[in-house]
mmCIF file of C-alpha atoms in Angstrom:
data_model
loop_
_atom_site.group_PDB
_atom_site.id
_atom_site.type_symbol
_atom_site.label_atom_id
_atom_site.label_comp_id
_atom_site.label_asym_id
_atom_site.label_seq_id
_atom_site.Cartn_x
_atom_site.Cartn_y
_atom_site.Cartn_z
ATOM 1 C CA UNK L 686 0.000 0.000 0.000
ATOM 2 C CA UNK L 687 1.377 3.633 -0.923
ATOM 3 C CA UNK L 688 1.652 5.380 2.184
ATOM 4 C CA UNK L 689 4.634 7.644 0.826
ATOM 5 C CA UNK L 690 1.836 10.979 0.790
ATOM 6 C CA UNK L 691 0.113 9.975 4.008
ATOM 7 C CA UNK L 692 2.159 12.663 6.543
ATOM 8 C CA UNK L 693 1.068 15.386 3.937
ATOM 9 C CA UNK L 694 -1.928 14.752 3.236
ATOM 10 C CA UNK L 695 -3.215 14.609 7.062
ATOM 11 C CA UNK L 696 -1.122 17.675 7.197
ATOM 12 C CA UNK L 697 -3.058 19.610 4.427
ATOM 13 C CA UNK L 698 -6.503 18.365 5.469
ATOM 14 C CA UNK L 699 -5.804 19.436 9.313
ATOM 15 C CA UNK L 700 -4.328 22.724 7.801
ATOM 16 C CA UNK L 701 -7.510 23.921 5.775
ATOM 17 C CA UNK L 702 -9.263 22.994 8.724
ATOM 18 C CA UNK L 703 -7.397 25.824 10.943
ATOM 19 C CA UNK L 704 -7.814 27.520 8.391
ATOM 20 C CA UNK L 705 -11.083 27.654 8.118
ATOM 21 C CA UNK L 706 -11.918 27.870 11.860
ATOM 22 C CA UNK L 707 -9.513 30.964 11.879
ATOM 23 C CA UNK L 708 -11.428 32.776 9.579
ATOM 24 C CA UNK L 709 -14.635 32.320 11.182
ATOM 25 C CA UNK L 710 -13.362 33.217 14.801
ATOM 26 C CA UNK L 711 -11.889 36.478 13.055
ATOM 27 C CA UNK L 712 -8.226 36.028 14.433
ATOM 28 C CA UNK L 713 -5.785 38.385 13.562
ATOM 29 C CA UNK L 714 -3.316 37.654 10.888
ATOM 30 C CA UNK L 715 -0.315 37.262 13.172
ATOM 31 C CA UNK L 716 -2.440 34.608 15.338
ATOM 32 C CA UNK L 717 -4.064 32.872 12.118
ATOM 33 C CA UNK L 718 -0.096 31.902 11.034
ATOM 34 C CA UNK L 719 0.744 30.970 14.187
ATOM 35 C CA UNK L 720 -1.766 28.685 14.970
ATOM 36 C CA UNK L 721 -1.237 27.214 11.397
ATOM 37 C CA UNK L 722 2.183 27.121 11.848
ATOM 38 C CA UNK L 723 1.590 25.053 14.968
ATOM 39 C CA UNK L 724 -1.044 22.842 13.311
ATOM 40 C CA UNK L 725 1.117 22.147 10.303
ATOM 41 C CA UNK L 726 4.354 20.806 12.275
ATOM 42 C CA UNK L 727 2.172 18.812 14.603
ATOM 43 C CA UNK L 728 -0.242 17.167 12.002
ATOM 44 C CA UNK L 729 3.214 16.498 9.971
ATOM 45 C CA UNK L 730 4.607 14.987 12.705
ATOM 46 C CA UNK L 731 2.061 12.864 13.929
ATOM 47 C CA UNK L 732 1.184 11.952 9.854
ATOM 48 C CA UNK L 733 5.205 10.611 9.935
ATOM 49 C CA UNK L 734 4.644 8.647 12.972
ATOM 50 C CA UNK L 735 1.384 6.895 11.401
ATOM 51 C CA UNK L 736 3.302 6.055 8.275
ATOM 52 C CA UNK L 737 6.399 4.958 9.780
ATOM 53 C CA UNK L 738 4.039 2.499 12.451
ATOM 54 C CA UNK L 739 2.206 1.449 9.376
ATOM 55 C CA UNK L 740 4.951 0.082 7.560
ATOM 56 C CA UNK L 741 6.170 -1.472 10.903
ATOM 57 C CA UNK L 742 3.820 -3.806 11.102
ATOM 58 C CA UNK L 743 3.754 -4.472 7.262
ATOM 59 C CA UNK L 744 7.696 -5.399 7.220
ATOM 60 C CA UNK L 745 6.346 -7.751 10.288
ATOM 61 C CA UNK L 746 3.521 -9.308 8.661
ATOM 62 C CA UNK L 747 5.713 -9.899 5.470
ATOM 63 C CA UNK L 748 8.085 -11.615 7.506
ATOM 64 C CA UNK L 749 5.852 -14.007 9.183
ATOM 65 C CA UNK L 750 4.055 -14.730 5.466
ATOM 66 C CA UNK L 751 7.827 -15.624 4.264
ATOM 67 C CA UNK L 752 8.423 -17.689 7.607
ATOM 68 C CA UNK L 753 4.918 -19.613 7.242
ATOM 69 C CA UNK L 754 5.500 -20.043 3.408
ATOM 70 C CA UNK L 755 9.042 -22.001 4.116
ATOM 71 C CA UNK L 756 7.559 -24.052 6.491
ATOM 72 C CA UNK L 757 4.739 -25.440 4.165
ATOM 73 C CA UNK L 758 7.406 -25.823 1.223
ATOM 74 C CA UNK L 759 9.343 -27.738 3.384
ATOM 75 C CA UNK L 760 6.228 -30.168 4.488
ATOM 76 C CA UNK L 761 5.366 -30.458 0.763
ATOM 77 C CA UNK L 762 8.871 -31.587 0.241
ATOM 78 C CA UNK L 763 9.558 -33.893 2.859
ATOM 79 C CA UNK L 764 5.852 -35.151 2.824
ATOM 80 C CA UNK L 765 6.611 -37.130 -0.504
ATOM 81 C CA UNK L 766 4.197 -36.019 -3.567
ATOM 82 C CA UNK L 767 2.325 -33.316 -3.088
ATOM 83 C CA UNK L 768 -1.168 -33.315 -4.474
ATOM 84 C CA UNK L 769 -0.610 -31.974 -7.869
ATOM 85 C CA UNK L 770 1.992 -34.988 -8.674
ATOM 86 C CA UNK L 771 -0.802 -37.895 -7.304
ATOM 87 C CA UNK L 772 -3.167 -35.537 -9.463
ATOM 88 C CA UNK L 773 -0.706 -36.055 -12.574
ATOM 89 C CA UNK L 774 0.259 -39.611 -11.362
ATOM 90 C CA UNK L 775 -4.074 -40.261 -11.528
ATOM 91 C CA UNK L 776 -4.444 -38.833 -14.591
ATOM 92 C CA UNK L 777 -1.524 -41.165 -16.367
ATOM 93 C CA UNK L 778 -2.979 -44.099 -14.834
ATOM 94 C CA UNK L 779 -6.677 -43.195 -16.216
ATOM 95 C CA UNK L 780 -5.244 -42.968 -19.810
ATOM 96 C CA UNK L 781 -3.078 -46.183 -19.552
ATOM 97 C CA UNK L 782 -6.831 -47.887 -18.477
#
């Protein structure tokens, strides 16, 4: 999943959002920039943290699909034929009969 715009997006979207409540409350310009200043850094910050926790447990989920797929190649292999070989080994019998 593409997470790469996720910190700036929730940054943006919180932004417009001071924004917006700024204007209505009539702050003064000096207090309007501020408080998006503020908003910007913290929604940034907290977007980076998401993404980076995100990914976290994707690297750890990928790992335990590799770890689970090794062990049930290795059962296939040491099992003898695995069910697409008796499948094959069926089907040549049927035709010989």
């Amino acid at each position: 999943m593409n997470r790469k715009n996720l910190p700036l997006i929730l940054m943006l979207t919180a932004g417009a959002v001071t924004c917006i409540i700024t204007f209505i409350r009539r702050y003064d310009t000096v207090a309007k920039l501020a408080c998006l200043l503020a908003v910007l850094a913290l929604f940034y910050l907290l977007g980076s943290i998401l993404k980076w926790t995100l990914d976290y447990f994707d690297r750890q989920n990928e790992k335990k699909r590799q770890e689970e797929g090794e062990v049930i190649e290795k059962e296939t292999a040491e099992g003898g034929e695995d069910e697409e070989g008796q499948d094959a080994q069926n089907n040549a019998e049927d035709r010989k009969a």
